Short mmCIF file of C-alpha atoms in Angstrom, two decimals:
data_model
loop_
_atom_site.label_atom_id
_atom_site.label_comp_id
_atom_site.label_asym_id
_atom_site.label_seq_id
_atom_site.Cartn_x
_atom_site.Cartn_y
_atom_site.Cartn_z
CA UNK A 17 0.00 0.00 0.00
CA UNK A 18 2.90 2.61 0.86
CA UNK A 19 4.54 1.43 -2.33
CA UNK A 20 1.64 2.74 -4.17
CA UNK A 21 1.32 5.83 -2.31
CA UNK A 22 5.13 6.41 -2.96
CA UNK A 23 4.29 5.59 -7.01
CA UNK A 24 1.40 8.20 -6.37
CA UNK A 25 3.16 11.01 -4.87
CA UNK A 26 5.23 11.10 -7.93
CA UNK A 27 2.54 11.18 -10.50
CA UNK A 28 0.94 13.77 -8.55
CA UNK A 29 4.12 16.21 -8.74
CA UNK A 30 4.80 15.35 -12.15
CA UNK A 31 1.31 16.16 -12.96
CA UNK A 32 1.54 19.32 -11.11
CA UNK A 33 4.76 20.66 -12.43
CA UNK A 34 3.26 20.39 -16.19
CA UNK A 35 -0.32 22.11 -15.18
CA UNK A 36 2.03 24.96 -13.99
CA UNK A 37 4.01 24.83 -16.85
CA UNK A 38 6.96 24.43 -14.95
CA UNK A 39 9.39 20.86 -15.22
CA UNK A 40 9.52 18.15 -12.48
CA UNK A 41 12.78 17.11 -12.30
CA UNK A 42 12.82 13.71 -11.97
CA UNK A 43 14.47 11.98 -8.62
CA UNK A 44 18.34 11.05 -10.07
CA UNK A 45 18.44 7.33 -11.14
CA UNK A 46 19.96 5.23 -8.29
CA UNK A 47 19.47 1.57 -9.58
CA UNK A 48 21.19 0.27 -12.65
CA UNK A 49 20.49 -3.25 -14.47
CA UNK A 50 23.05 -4.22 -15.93
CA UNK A 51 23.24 -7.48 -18.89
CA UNK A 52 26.23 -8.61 -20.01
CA UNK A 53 26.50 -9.30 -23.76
CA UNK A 54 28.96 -11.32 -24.62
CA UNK A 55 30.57 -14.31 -24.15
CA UNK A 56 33.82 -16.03 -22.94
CA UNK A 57 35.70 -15.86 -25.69
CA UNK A 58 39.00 -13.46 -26.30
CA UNK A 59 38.52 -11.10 -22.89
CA UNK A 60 41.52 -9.88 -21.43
CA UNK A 61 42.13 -10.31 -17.67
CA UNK A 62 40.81 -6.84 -16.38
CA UNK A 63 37.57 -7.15 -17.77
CA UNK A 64 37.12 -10.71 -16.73
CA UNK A 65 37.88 -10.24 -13.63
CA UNK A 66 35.01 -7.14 -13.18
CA UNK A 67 32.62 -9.05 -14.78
CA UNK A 68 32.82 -12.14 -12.17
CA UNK A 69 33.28 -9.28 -9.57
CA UNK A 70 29.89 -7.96 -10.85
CA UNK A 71 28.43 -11.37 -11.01
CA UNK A 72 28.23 -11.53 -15.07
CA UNK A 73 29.86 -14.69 -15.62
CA UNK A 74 27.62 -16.00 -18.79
CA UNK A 75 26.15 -14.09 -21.90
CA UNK A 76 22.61 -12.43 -21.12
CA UNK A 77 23.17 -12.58 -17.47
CA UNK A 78 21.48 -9.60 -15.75
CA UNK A 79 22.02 -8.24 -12.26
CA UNK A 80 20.56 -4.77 -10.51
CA UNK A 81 23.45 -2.49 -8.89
CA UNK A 82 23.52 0.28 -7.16
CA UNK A 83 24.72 3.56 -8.65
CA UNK A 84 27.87 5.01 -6.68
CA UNK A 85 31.55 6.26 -8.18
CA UNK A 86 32.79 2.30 -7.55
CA UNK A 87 30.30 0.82 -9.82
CA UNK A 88 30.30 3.05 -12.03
CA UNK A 89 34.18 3.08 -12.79
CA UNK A 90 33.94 -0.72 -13.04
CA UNK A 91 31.49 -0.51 -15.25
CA UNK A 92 33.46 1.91 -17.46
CA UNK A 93 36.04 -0.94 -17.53
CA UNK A 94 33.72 -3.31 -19.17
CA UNK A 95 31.68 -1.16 -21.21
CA UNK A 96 31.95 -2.93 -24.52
CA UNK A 97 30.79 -6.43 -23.04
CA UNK A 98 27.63 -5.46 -21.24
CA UNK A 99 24.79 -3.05 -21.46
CA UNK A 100 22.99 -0.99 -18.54
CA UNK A 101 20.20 1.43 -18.08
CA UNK A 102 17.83 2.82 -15.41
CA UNK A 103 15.32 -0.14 -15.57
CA UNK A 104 11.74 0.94 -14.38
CA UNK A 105 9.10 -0.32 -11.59
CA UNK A 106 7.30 -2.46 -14.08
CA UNK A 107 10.56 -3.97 -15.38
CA UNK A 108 12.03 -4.98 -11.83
CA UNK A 109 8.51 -6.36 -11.04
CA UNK A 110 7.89 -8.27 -14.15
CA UNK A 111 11.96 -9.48 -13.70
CA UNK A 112 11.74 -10.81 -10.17
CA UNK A 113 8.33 -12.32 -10.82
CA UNK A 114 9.48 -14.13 -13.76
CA UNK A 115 12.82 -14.96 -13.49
CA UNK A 116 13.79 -14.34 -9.84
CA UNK A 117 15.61 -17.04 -7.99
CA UNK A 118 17.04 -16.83 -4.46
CA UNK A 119 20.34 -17.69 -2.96
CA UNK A 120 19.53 -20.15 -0.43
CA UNK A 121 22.33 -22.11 1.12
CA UNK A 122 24.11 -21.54 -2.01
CA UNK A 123 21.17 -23.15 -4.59
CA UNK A 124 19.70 -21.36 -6.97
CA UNK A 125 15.82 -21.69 -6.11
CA UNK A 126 12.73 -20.27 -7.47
CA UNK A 127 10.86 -18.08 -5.66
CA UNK A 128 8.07 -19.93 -5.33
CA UNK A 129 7.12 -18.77 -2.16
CA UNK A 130 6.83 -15.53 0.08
CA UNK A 131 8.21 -17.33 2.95
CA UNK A 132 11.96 -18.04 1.11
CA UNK A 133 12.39 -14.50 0.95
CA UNK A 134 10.91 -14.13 4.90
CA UNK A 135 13.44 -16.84 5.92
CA UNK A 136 16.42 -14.85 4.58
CA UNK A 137 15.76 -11.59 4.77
CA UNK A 138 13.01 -10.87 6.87
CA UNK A 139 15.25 -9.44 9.91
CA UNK A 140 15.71 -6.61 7.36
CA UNK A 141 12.40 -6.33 7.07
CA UNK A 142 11.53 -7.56 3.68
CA UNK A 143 8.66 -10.83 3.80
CA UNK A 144 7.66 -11.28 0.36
CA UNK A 145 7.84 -10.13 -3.05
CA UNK A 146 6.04 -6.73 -3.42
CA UNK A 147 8.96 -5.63 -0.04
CA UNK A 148 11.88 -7.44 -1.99
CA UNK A 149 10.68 -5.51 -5.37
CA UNK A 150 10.31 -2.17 -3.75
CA UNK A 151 13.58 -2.46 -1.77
CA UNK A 152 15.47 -3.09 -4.71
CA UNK A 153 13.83 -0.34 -6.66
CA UNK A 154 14.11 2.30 -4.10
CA UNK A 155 17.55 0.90 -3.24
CA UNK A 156 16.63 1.22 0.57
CA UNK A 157 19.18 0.36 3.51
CA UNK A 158 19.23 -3.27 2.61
CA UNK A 159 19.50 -3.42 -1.00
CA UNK A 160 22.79 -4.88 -0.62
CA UNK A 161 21.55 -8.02 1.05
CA UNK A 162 18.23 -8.08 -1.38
CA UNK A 163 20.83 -7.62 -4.31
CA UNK A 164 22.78 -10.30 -3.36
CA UNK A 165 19.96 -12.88 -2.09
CA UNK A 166 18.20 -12.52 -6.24
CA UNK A 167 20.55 -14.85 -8.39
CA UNK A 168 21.59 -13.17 -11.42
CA UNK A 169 19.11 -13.06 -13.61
CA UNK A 170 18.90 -15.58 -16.88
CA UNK A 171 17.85 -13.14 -19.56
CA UNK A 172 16.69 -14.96 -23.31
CA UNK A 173 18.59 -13.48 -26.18
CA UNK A 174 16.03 -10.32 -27.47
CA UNK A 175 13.44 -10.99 -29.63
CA UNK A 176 14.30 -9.19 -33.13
CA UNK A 177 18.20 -9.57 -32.05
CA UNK A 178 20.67 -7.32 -31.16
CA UNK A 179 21.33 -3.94 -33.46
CA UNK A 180 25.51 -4.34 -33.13
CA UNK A 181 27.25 -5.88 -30.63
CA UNK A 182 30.23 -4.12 -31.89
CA UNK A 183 29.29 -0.33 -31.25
CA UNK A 184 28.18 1.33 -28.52
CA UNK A 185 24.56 2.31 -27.89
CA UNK A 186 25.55 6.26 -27.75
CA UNK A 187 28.03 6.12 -31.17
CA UNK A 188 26.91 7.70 -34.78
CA UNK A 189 26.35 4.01 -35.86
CA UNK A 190 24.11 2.63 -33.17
CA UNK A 191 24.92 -0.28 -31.62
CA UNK A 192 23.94 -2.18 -28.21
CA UNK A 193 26.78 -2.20 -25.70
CA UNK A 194 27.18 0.77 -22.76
CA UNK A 195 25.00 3.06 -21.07
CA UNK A 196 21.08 3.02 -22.59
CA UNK A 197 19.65 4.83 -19.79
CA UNK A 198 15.91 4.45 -20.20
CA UNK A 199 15.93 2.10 -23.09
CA UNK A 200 17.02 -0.79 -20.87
CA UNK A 201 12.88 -1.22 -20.51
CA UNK A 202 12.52 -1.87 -24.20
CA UNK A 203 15.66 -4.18 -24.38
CA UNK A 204 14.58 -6.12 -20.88
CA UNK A 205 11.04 -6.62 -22.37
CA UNK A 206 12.53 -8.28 -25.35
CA UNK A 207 14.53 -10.37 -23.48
CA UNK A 208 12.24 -11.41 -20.21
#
């Protein structure tokens, strides 16, 4: 119910700022998805290495990070072998419901049930899905533990392909890897 309100609130200002002719300015993004996109072969050390450190360790994997200098440095050391945007509320949602699975005693497992995500986290407060989802998209206090209790996520390859692999998302040329900001929704739809 807060969630909502929360999801509300915004609305309301944005709606506000636009009867006033003025601009909302949107809260800055603080959660990234990030998919990796491609494989094994021919990677040098470095990136390896930041790619296992971020969790990415096979082609389409997806995980959600937090936005801080760190991360964001790393991720400028893999840019050309994964993609990342600001995903929205409906993407984390339909993610976790779909394809979320929880660390449990090391074992990837399905969550299935409310009561798996109660077990592990719920001395953080978080008992089922609609508290993991929020906490993850709000990055609250215990995103890190939420973060690291959802398995990386098992994307599909997109529907209708990649544009190039090669080129970045930003360059004259178009292409897929680096930072797509909003556009992660599209791609994540295509690939859920």
């Amino acid at each position: 119910k807060e969630y909502s309100d929360y999801q509300k609130k915004l609305i309301d200002l944005r709606r506000e700022a636009k009867l006033g002719g003025n601009f909302f300015v949107e809260p800055e993004a603080k959660l990234l998805f990030v998919v990796r996109i491609v494989g094994i072969i021919k990677l040098s050390p470095k990136p390896r290495k930041v790619l296992q450190l971020l969790r990415l360790k096979q082609l389409h994997n997806g995980v959600f990070l937090k936005v801080n200098k760190p991360i964001l440095q790393m991720l400028k050391l893999v840019q050309p072998y994964v993609t990342y945007g600001y995903p929205s509320l409906k993407t984390v949602r339909e993610l976790v419901y779909k394809r979320g699975h929880g660390k449990v005693t090391k074992q990837r497992i399905p969550l299935t049930d409310n009561q798996i995500i109660a077990d592990k986290l719920g001395e953080k407060g978080l008992h089922g899905m609609e508290d993991l989802i929020h906490e993850i998209y709000i990055v609250g206090p215990s995103f890190k533990q939420a973060a690291n209790f959802l398995w990386p996520f098992k994307l599909s390859a997109p529907r209708g392909g990649f544009k190039c692999k090669r080129h970045g998302y930003c360059e004259m040329k178009g292409g897929d890897w680096g930072n797509r900001e909003e556009e992660i929704n599209e791609l994540v739809g295509r690939m859920n």
